[in-house]
XYZ file of C-alpha atoms in Angstrom:
642
model
C 92.576 -39.827 -43.435
C 92.428 -42.775 -45.181
C 95.049 -43.152 -47.929
C 93.885 -42.117 -51.256
C 90.519 -41.186 -50.211
C 88.841 -38.919 -52.664
C 87.814 -36.168 -50.269
C 89.458 -35.474 -46.844
C 87.301 -36.347 -43.993
C 88.295 -35.284 -40.623
C 85.222 -35.481 -37.931
C 87.599 -34.063 -35.017
C 88.157 -31.045 -37.281
C 84.602 -30.657 -37.877
C 83.732 -30.908 -34.188
C 86.487 -28.411 -33.434
C 85.145 -25.920 -35.919
C 81.559 -26.122 -34.940
C 82.245 -26.063 -31.163
C 84.751 -23.266 -31.379
C 82.468 -21.083 -33.397
C 79.438 -21.860 -30.973
C 81.657 -21.112 -27.984
C 82.398 -17.981 -29.530
C 78.647 -17.156 -29.762
C 78.095 -18.099 -26.345
C 80.731 -16.283 -24.795
C 79.276 -13.110 -26.266
C 76.096 -13.947 -24.603
C 74.552 -14.893 -28.281
C 74.048 -18.625 -28.169
C 70.243 -17.935 -28.260
C 69.446 -21.466 -27.367
C 71.288 -23.113 -30.505
C 73.222 -25.561 -28.326
C 70.094 -27.610 -28.533
C 70.533 -28.525 -31.977
C 74.025 -29.280 -32.105
C 74.454 -33.101 -31.100
C 71.775 -33.873 -33.506
C 73.215 -31.967 -36.314
C 76.872 -33.497 -35.694
C 75.461 -37.007 -35.962
C 73.591 -36.199 -39.072
C 76.867 -34.497 -40.497
C 78.813 -37.434 -39.990
C 76.556 -39.802 -41.546
C 75.728 -37.284 -44.512
C 79.514 -36.964 -44.970
C 80.000 -40.818 -45.826
C 76.967 -40.653 -48.056
C 77.857 -37.306 -49.811
C 81.297 -38.800 -50.862
C 80.059 -42.162 -52.005
C 77.472 -40.110 -54.330
C 80.275 -38.055 -55.357
C 82.423 -40.871 -56.467
C 79.574 -42.391 -58.503
C 78.416 -39.057 -60.138
C 81.609 -37.183 -60.794
C 82.519 -38.638 -64.070
C 79.001 -37.727 -65.799
C 79.872 -33.999 -65.101
C 83.461 -33.886 -66.237
C 84.315 -31.527 -68.956
C 86.678 -33.309 -71.343
C 89.421 -31.294 -72.814
C 88.078 -29.196 -75.804
C 84.647 -29.332 -74.464
C 82.751 -26.274 -73.254
C 81.065 -25.767 -69.852
C 77.455 -25.579 -69.583
C 77.481 -22.627 -67.369
C 79.415 -19.571 -66.473
C 79.934 -18.896 -62.795
C 80.352 -14.911 -62.576
C 81.720 -14.133 -58.924
C 83.125 -11.325 -56.943
C 86.526 -11.248 -56.126
C 86.114 -9.717 -52.436
C 89.156 -7.459 -51.323
C 91.186 -7.987 -54.339
C 88.578 -5.553 -55.832
C 87.884 -7.608 -58.999
C 85.495 -10.004 -60.486
C 86.157 -13.753 -61.797
C 84.643 -16.191 -64.271
C 84.567 -19.883 -63.729
C 83.345 -22.515 -65.877
C 80.479 -24.831 -64.514
C 80.713 -27.718 -64.122
C 84.470 -27.803 -64.668
C 85.497 -25.097 -62.208
C 88.020 -23.924 -64.648
C 89.001 -20.306 -64.287
C 88.440 -18.036 -67.422
C 88.743 -14.606 -66.553
C 89.927 -12.381 -63.813
C 88.000 -8.786 -64.555
C 89.755 -5.946 -63.057
C 87.031 -3.588 -61.540
C 88.018 -1.502 -58.327
C 91.973 -2.736 -58.616
C 94.614 -1.878 -60.727
C 95.676 -4.685 -63.157
C 98.993 -4.223 -65.132
C 98.132 -7.032 -67.552
C 95.209 -5.426 -68.826
C 96.327 -1.831 -68.174
C 93.148 -1.215 -65.850
C 94.026 2.059 -63.838
C 96.989 2.662 -66.203
C 95.239 3.616 -69.555
C 93.633 6.749 -69.980
C 90.422 5.088 -70.839
C 90.301 3.085 -67.511
C 91.428 6.050 -65.549
C 88.245 8.038 -66.812
C 86.050 5.086 -65.718
C 87.588 4.829 -62.199
C 88.099 8.582 -61.822
C 90.840 10.480 -60.923
C 92.196 13.391 -58.636
C 92.930 16.759 -60.128
C 96.655 15.537 -60.443
C 95.439 12.797 -62.472
C 96.133 10.024 -60.330
C 93.352 7.544 -59.185
C 91.113 8.486 -56.740
C 91.260 4.878 -55.237
C 93.225 1.966 -55.977
C 91.282 -0.487 -53.806
C 87.885 -1.986 -53.615
C 85.630 -4.826 -52.127
C 83.474 -6.708 -54.333
C 80.794 -8.692 -52.808
C 77.758 -9.262 -54.964
C 77.427 -9.664 -58.660
C 74.223 -9.751 -60.555
C 72.999 -9.551 -64.031
C 70.259 -7.855 -65.878
C 66.991 -9.736 -66.677
C 64.501 -9.697 -69.504
C 60.912 -11.713 -68.672
C 62.392 -13.039 -65.362
C 65.777 -14.373 -66.604
C 68.903 -13.324 -67.336
C 69.483 -11.604 -70.569
C 73.516 -11.319 -70.593
C 73.442 -7.538 -71.362
C 74.898 -6.335 -68.187
C 76.263 -7.319 -64.670
C 76.640 -5.323 -61.482
C 79.217 -5.552 -58.697
C 79.592 -3.434 -55.840
C 82.347 -1.829 -53.717
C 81.937 -2.070 -49.945
C 85.150 -0.056 -49.251
C 84.491 3.044 -51.307
C 80.975 2.836 -51.975
C 80.611 2.378 -55.729
C 78.593 0.302 -58.227
C 80.446 -0.935 -61.422
C 78.686 -2.136 -64.609
C 80.166 -4.812 -66.704
C 79.293 -5.168 -70.268
C 78.194 -8.626 -71.234
C 79.510 -8.849 -74.536
C 83.028 -8.273 -73.404
C 83.060 -8.645 -69.784
C 84.506 -5.416 -69.142
C 83.533 -2.486 -66.867
C 81.779 0.344 -68.682
C 80.620 2.460 -65.968
C 81.404 3.056 -62.226
C 79.065 5.143 -60.127
C 79.845 6.770 -56.601
C 76.986 6.538 -54.345
C 76.492 9.574 -51.964
C 76.026 9.743 -48.439
C 76.634 6.212 -47.610
C 79.329 3.737 -46.098
C 79.358 0.067 -46.256
C 77.596 -0.239 -49.433
C 77.185 -4.138 -49.609
C 73.833 -5.655 -50.799
C 72.883 -4.828 -54.251
C 70.017 -6.269 -56.679
C 68.647 -5.252 -60.246
C 64.893 -5.154 -60.613
C 63.492 -7.511 -62.805
C 60.746 -5.499 -64.528
C 59.870 -1.894 -64.517
C 57.762 -1.279 -61.417
C 55.755 1.486 -63.025
C 55.437 0.844 -66.743
C 53.869 -2.295 -67.223
C 55.013 -2.795 -70.814
C 58.736 -2.566 -69.745
C 59.872 -6.118 -68.839
C 63.368 -5.954 -68.530
C 65.929 -4.430 -65.938
C 65.449 -0.472 -65.448
C 67.020 0.005 -61.880
C 69.632 -1.206 -59.556
C 68.985 -1.110 -55.922
C 71.860 -0.897 -53.325
C 71.935 -1.197 -49.540
C 74.436 0.514 -47.144
C 75.653 -1.126 -43.792
C 77.329 1.647 -41.711
C 75.705 4.614 -39.774
C 77.106 7.949 -40.605
C 76.313 11.580 -39.823
C 73.999 12.939 -42.891
C 75.812 14.603 -43.888
C 79.183 13.550 -43.155
C 81.120 16.964 -43.194
C 82.764 16.697 -39.768
C 79.926 18.319 -37.945
C 77.323 16.222 -35.720
C 80.023 13.536 -35.019
C 78.467 12.983 -31.484
C 74.991 13.443 -32.457
C 73.859 9.775 -32.933
C 70.409 10.641 -33.760
C 71.591 12.581 -36.942
C 73.508 9.214 -38.195
C 71.712 7.144 -40.883
C 71.998 4.494 -43.468
C 70.446 5.061 -46.912
C 69.064 2.675 -49.762
C 70.008 3.839 -53.097
C 68.153 3.318 -56.504
C 70.512 3.653 -59.463
C 69.230 3.969 -63.270
C 70.291 0.774 -64.916
C 71.152 2.317 -68.205
C 72.719 5.934 -67.115
C 74.044 4.300 -64.044
C 73.001 7.830 -62.001
C 71.419 7.529 -58.704
C 67.712 8.214 -59.085
C 66.822 8.350 -55.386
C 67.715 7.560 -51.634
C 65.664 6.164 -48.847
C 66.578 6.502 -45.304
C 65.998 3.638 -43.109
C 66.127 2.196 -39.481
C 69.009 -0.548 -39.217
C 72.026 -1.511 -41.336
C 71.260 -3.262 -44.475
C 73.041 -6.512 -45.649
C 71.602 -8.075 -48.721
C 69.195 -7.426 -51.467
C 66.565 -8.940 -53.356
C 63.882 -7.939 -55.631
C 60.422 -9.219 -56.642
C 59.311 -10.317 -59.933
C 56.550 -8.039 -60.632
C 59.091 -5.031 -60.023
C 57.035 -3.693 -57.100
C 59.105 -4.437 -54.258
C 62.932 -4.467 -53.070
C 63.780 -5.906 -50.027
C 66.902 -5.861 -47.598
C 67.394 -7.977 -44.570
C 68.551 -5.723 -41.673
C 70.410 -6.020 -38.502
C 70.964 -3.149 -35.850
C 67.280 -1.861 -36.259
C 68.036 -0.157 -32.702
C 70.386 2.030 -34.847
C 73.100 1.848 -32.452
C 76.571 2.676 -32.922
C 78.435 0.453 -30.501
C 77.974 -3.216 -30.427
C 76.075 -3.477 -27.265
C 73.646 -1.026 -28.740
C 72.925 -3.089 -31.680
C 71.824 -6.094 -29.593
C 69.251 -4.643 -27.222
C 65.977 -5.328 -29.477
C 64.596 -8.917 -29.493
C 64.122 -9.083 -33.287
C 65.547 -7.419 -36.385
C 63.707 -6.871 -39.619
C 63.502 -7.548 -43.350
C 62.555 -4.161 -44.970
C 60.625 -3.790 -47.903
C 60.416 -0.864 -50.302
C 57.474 0.363 -52.218
C 59.410 1.364 -55.340
C 56.338 3.027 -57.025
C 55.224 4.874 -53.804
C 58.841 6.078 -53.357
C 59.034 7.510 -56.882
C 55.751 9.090 -56.523
C 57.052 10.854 -53.649
C 59.934 11.981 -55.157
C 57.753 13.188 -58.192
C 55.651 14.985 -55.835
C 58.688 16.635 -54.299
C 58.189 15.005 -50.888
C 61.966 14.524 -50.192
C 65.239 16.407 -48.840
C 68.657 16.353 -50.166
C 71.758 15.951 -47.873
C 74.784 18.042 -48.016
C 76.113 19.013 -51.461
C 74.308 16.064 -52.955
C 71.174 16.548 -55.232
C 69.821 13.050 -54.840
C 66.452 12.932 -53.688
C 66.283 11.462 -50.339
C 63.004 10.194 -48.765
C 62.268 9.168 -45.171
C 61.690 5.267 -45.070
C 62.159 5.006 -41.332
C 59.348 3.051 -39.396
C 58.295 6.045 -37.348
C 57.316 7.980 -40.268
C 55.672 4.864 -42.094
C 53.216 3.821 -39.366
C 49.980 3.992 -41.826
C 50.249 1.003 -44.348
C 48.280 2.815 -47.130
C 50.895 5.716 -47.352
C 53.899 3.696 -46.521
C 57.181 3.790 -48.253
C 58.483 0.811 -46.479
C 57.357 -2.324 -44.474
C 59.492 -3.686 -41.756
C 58.688 -7.490 -41.206
C 60.158 -8.488 -37.971
C 62.380 -11.624 -38.290
C 65.028 -13.385 -35.575
C 68.091 -11.249 -34.425
C 70.785 -10.366 -37.031
C 69.430 -11.990 -40.054
C 71.964 -12.918 -42.752
C 70.946 -12.801 -46.491
C 67.469 -12.525 -48.394
C 66.745 -14.303 -51.398
C 63.529 -14.708 -53.566
C 62.097 -18.063 -55.058
C 61.849 -18.536 -58.503
C 58.361 -18.686 -58.549
C 58.282 -15.173 -56.842
C 55.984 -16.101 -54.118
C 58.332 -16.184 -51.212
C 61.321 -14.052 -49.756
C 63.484 -16.279 -47.492
C 65.646 -14.294 -44.983
C 68.289 -16.469 -43.156
C 68.515 -16.420 -39.284
C 72.299 -16.538 -38.810
C 72.220 -16.346 -34.851
C 68.856 -18.344 -34.980
C 68.765 -21.846 -36.551
C 65.786 -20.932 -38.746
C 65.079 -19.092 -42.081
C 61.882 -16.959 -42.244
C 59.630 -17.278 -45.142
C 57.801 -14.217 -45.872
C 55.023 -14.151 -48.510
C 55.241 -11.551 -51.398
C 51.715 -11.116 -51.709
C 51.015 -10.362 -48.276
C 53.615 -7.626 -48.044
C 51.767 -6.164 -51.071
C 48.449 -6.683 -49.159
C 50.112 -5.036 -46.016
C 50.859 -1.993 -48.077
C 47.224 -2.003 -49.094
C 46.070 -2.056 -45.518
C 44.645 -5.922 -45.779
C 47.309 -7.210 -43.374
C 46.991 -6.495 -39.705
C 50.792 -6.570 -38.938
C 54.178 -6.704 -40.945
C 54.888 -10.031 -38.797
C 51.643 -11.468 -40.426
C 53.467 -11.526 -43.784
C 55.710 -14.480 -42.357
C 54.379 -17.808 -43.165
C 56.958 -20.169 -42.430
C 60.117 -20.378 -40.054
C 61.668 -23.985 -40.341
C 64.392 -24.879 -37.877
C 67.476 -25.947 -40.321
C 70.570 -26.016 -38.217
C 73.166 -23.746 -36.887
C 74.277 -20.582 -38.780
C 72.019 -20.173 -41.821
C 73.483 -17.691 -43.988
C 71.954 -17.756 -47.801
C 69.465 -19.735 -49.893
C 69.332 -21.041 -53.068
C 66.441 -22.651 -55.024
C 66.194 -25.510 -57.650
C 62.872 -24.415 -59.285
C 61.171 -27.713 -57.745
C 59.908 -25.869 -54.418
C 63.015 -26.821 -52.693
C 65.600 -24.359 -51.256
C 69.341 -24.987 -50.191
C 70.746 -23.032 -47.413
C 74.231 -22.661 -46.400
C 74.826 -23.577 -42.614
C 77.897 -21.611 -41.664
C 78.498 -22.907 -38.078
C 77.564 -26.593 -39.172
C 79.533 -26.622 -42.281
C 76.657 -27.900 -44.338
C 74.226 -26.971 -46.901
C 70.643 -28.116 -46.116
C 67.991 -29.011 -48.590
C 64.266 -28.183 -47.477
C 61.021 -27.603 -48.891
C 59.452 -24.456 -48.702
C 55.633 -25.811 -48.863
C 56.429 -28.193 -46.145
C 57.779 -25.400 -44.031
C 54.657 -23.422 -44.534
C 52.749 -26.274 -43.678
C 54.693 -27.001 -40.567
C 54.259 -23.015 -39.704
C 50.466 -23.629 -39.780
C 50.705 -26.608 -37.156
C 51.462 -29.851 -39.065
C 54.235 -31.199 -36.633
C 54.535 -34.223 -38.656
C 55.511 -33.133 -41.923
C 59.089 -33.484 -43.064
C 60.727 -30.273 -43.915
C 64.330 -30.865 -44.236
C 64.981 -33.390 -46.971
C 68.774 -33.991 -46.872
C 72.043 -32.478 -45.485
C 75.435 -32.361 -47.065
C 78.900 -31.725 -45.453
C 81.145 -28.945 -47.024
C 84.743 -27.966 -45.998
C 84.826 -25.636 -44.150
C 82.052 -23.156 -43.086
C 80.079 -21.825 -46.063
C 79.141 -18.378 -46.689
C 77.253 -17.545 -49.958
C 75.675 -20.499 -51.971
C 73.985 -20.351 -55.249
C 71.985 -22.809 -57.434
C 72.339 -22.774 -61.228
C 69.883 -20.351 -62.654
C 68.425 -19.999 -59.241
C 67.751 -16.346 -59.107
C 65.621 -16.397 -62.182
C 62.205 -17.908 -63.173
C 64.445 -20.703 -64.903
C 65.793 -22.191 -61.797
C 66.904 -25.590 -63.399
C 67.701 -27.538 -60.100
C 71.146 -28.977 -61.585
C 73.988 -27.459 -59.567
C 74.643 -25.842 -56.207
C 78.212 -24.089 -55.598
C 79.203 -23.733 -51.942
C 81.310 -20.813 -51.342
C 83.554 -21.947 -48.113
C 85.375 -19.504 -45.936
C 88.331 -21.762 -45.233
C 89.694 -24.662 -47.032
C 92.201 -25.893 -44.111
C 93.727 -29.323 -45.209
C 92.201 -29.378 -48.659
C 94.968 -28.373 -50.863
C 98.771 -28.126 -50.595
C 99.971 -25.623 -48.180
C 101.257 -22.566 -49.454
C 102.048 -20.651 -46.277
C 99.667 -18.936 -43.716
C 97.258 -17.727 -46.220
C 95.162 -20.486 -47.909
C 93.109 -20.435 -50.809
C 89.481 -20.739 -50.411
C 87.319 -23.857 -51.287
C 84.435 -23.589 -53.948
C 82.716 -26.903 -53.994
C 80.079 -27.838 -56.725
C 77.174 -30.008 -55.607
C 74.902 -31.995 -57.931
C 71.210 -31.186 -56.379
C 69.412 -32.740 -59.417
C 68.560 -35.880 -57.507
C 66.729 -36.678 -53.815
C 70.197 -36.528 -52.300
C 72.778 -33.977 -53.115
C 76.183 -35.139 -54.006
C 79.375 -33.194 -53.881
C 81.323 -33.512 -57.221
C 84.505 -31.477 -56.756
C 86.638 -28.795 -55.294
C 87.992 -25.876 -57.307
C 90.173 -23.267 -55.543
C 89.445 -19.532 -55.502
C 91.986 -17.018 -54.497
C 90.916 -15.152 -51.312
C 88.270 -13.779 -50.849
C 85.395 -14.404 -53.114
C 81.975 -13.593 -51.708
C 78.883 -14.274 -54.058
C 78.384 -15.281 -57.554
C 75.628 -16.441 -60.027
C 75.624 -19.454 -62.204
C 74.420 -18.248 -65.552
C 73.524 -20.951 -68.535
C 75.877 -20.396 -71.397
C 73.114 -19.464 -73.992
C 72.413 -16.376 -72.070
C 75.570 -14.839 -72.975
C 76.721 -13.696 -76.095
C 80.011 -12.387 -76.266
C 82.009 -10.589 -79.109
C 85.510 -11.606 -80.198
C 86.883 -8.743 -82.241
C 86.210 -5.153 -81.586
C 85.057 -2.646 -84.222
C 87.610 -0.029 -84.845
C 84.900 2.619 -85.548
C 83.666 2.339 -81.841
C 87.086 4.175 -80.676
C 87.153 7.844 -81.506
C 90.840 8.051 -81.234
C 91.528 4.762 -83.224
C 94.653 5.036 -85.201
C 93.152 3.926 -88.605
C 96.217 3.932 -90.689
C 97.900 0.533 -89.811
C 101.606 2.283 -91.107
C 101.209 5.132 -88.977
C 104.152 6.993 -88.439
C 102.547 10.215 -86.875
C 104.169 12.082 -83.945
C 102.348 15.129 -82.957
C 103.896 17.951 -80.727
C 101.933 20.941 -79.222
C 104.549 22.423 -76.956
C 105.960 20.147 -74.494
C 102.862 17.573 -75.108
C 103.698 14.925 -77.547
C 101.075 12.233 -78.812
C 102.338 9.289 -80.572
C 99.970 7.320 -83.148
C 100.875 3.676 -83.166
C 99.479 0.673 -84.722
C 100.126 -2.915 -84.121
C 99.790 -5.907 -86.527
C 101.604 -9.057 -86.010
C 104.801 -9.044 -85.763
C 105.520 -5.354 -85.584
C 104.311 -1.826 -84.538
C 104.000 0.958 -86.701
C 106.957 2.835 -85.969
C 110.348 1.094 -84.835
C 111.226 4.085 -82.918
C 109.900 7.591 -81.809
C 111.835 10.488 -80.299
C 110.502 12.758 -77.446
C 112.330 15.121 -75.120
C 112.823 14.761 -71.503
C 110.072 16.756 -69.555
C 107.477 16.157 -72.401
C 104.132 14.829 -71.439
C 103.560 11.912 -73.647
C 100.542 10.170 -74.926
C 100.844 7.062 -76.653
C 97.479 6.108 -78.689
C 97.723 2.375 -79.972
C 95.187 0.560 -82.289
C 95.385 -3.401 -82.775
C 94.728 -3.783 -86.330
C 94.715 -7.748 -86.083
C 91.348 -9.138 -86.857
C 91.725 -12.634 -85.976
C 90.002 -13.841 -82.877
C 92.443 -14.224 -79.640
C 95.197 -12.075 -81.251
C 95.968 -9.817 -78.443
C 98.904 -7.316 -78.438
C 100.276 -5.556 -75.519
C 102.638 -2.619 -75.163
C 105.326 -2.029 -72.564
C 108.079 0.533 -71.949
C 111.122 -0.525 -69.942
C 111.481 1.432 -66.905
C 108.452 3.767 -67.456
C 105.881 1.757 -65.696
C 103.763 1.503 -68.894
C 102.007 -1.802 -69.615
C 98.553 -2.567 -71.035
C 96.874 -4.891 -73.695
C 94.891 -4.289 -77.003
C 92.554 -6.759 -78.064
C 91.668 -7.172 -81.916
C 90.157 -4.016 -83.287
C 90.562 -2.130 -79.893
C 92.290 1.289 -79.048
C 93.948 2.226 -75.776
C 96.064 5.247 -74.905
C 98.471 5.840 -71.922
C 99.859 9.564 -70.688
C 103.039 9.715 -68.722
C 105.933 12.344 -68.177
C 109.343 11.662 -70.201
C 111.309 12.101 -66.843
C 114.420 9.935 -67.920
C 116.796 10.442 -70.787
C 118.148 7.569 -72.862
C 116.688 4.867 -75.064
C 114.123 2.631 -73.523
C 112.749 -0.334 -75.115
C 109.065 -0.854 -75.959
C 107.797 -4.370 -76.576
C 104.794 -6.603 -76.980
C 104.271 -8.471 -73.568
C 101.373 -10.627 -74.953
C 102.557 -13.511 -76.866
C 101.114 -13.031 -80.469
C 103.354 -14.603 -83.269
C 106.283 -16.726 -83.876
C 108.329 -13.305 -84.027
C 107.057 -12.223 -80.971
C 110.204 -11.541 -79.115
C 110.984 -9.365 -82.111
C 107.915 -7.094 -81.966
C 109.416 -4.064 -80.605
C 109.847 -0.247 -80.874
C 112.215 2.067 -79.205
C 111.234 5.465 -77.329
C 114.232 7.863 -77.355
C 114.175 10.478 -74.771
C 116.516 13.402 -75.729
């Protein structure tokens, strides 16, 4: 590597990555003719690297966010198997917040306070049902085809839950368990109501599942593979209750929704419904399945559903064999190359793009033709495919600039490829001279998800594309075997893409959205009246005993708690309720008890509570762990356990 080069370049490493990944596919018998593109792509890649770095050096300065200045966008990201979410600034890449969702967080007190336990769910003994989670996909609520900042949702693939995050506080307010599924992966809200034309905002959230399980999964029928299945779920955006589920062929990866509310879609692998690897690879093609939401809800309303096990959620049959007649079908299976990965809709709502992964192509599916198929106007579902450009090795996910161009991550080539959708359609119709691929840019290394600024809304602005790379290798200072991951921000505003900068991400973020800052309106101070158990007296000295249950009512106001000490007895069940009476923005307090595994924060105007057993006698200092005042170290109380 050249000394002081702005970005580490190592063509030999790129060749090793590309060839070893391809060799792995070939060894499994799955190269599918991809080797033919390798040499040409590698040559282009090396040329693109030099061009990209020169462009980066020229453009980086104009996107630098100076100290004290605000970013133009939020990047709202999943955290992966950390179970959390993260918020970064764009274009700075600065980390603003980590949002505990399915994990335990001793700073915020998530999974420790009574309020958070009620959202996460507990066992009969009061302990959390789960302490782990695997967040993958984050999406926001819509009004008139663009983000409205009200809600964001994220999935838990590990324990099959959907969490909702309030946009005004960026804190979780509800978590819903999905019945009858495992491997809940893809998720997307609708953009308007599919039935009521006057409702032009998000009303439903759709969730796909990956793993076949017995239905019901109660220990019976384990060896009866015909009884195993996957379900597509629909949740109510406000109540977060599951409205209905639809049984499908295949395993579902990602989810996308149309702008008119009529369709939800999920790319599928294993349409063979296999359990073993070999069984999943026998068919020539897989599919992108489309759900006719209005028809499904009509079927549910008409009682044409079953239920599974103890769940009362209506389940309709969306398998291909039960939906052969387009005019009554609930689902449409559009054939695409084997093992597709990712489906995304263009900002104009005209096309769904399904990436090939094991094929060097992306399939462009016309939204109107899918709707026409449901009306019996299109002969076969495959006729809904209007483009299938060859882009390179390992296409996974696609973003859009709102100017007719698409940007697809190439996992095996470690590239982002820019291509034109209309040109791809023209090529598919027979124009062999048209230029489909407009630019390529190396990223470091092997990108998974990529997403454009406002790219999943009708306001896609074509300014930035973020590449979420799965390996960082030699990009950062080494810290042992576990490396951070590389998030690379790319300027897509010109004809040529330019790499702007790397920012690190603790493993393993998965997907994100880039939201313009004016779309999000946060609050800085809570209204104390929101909390029914608020301690309204800032000088409260109240300790209430009912048998062996003791409730301590505390207030915090810098630099003191309202009680200098409180007394309980060994064996008591103690509940501490704490209200922060400070009204100044950014004046958060904390409450921690030595040797009692209690630690949480309360923001201005907020109330939280915690319950524990006083099982050790003695004096235990309580202190504020969150810096709040010049006399912060003196902000203490004492719990005396007699």
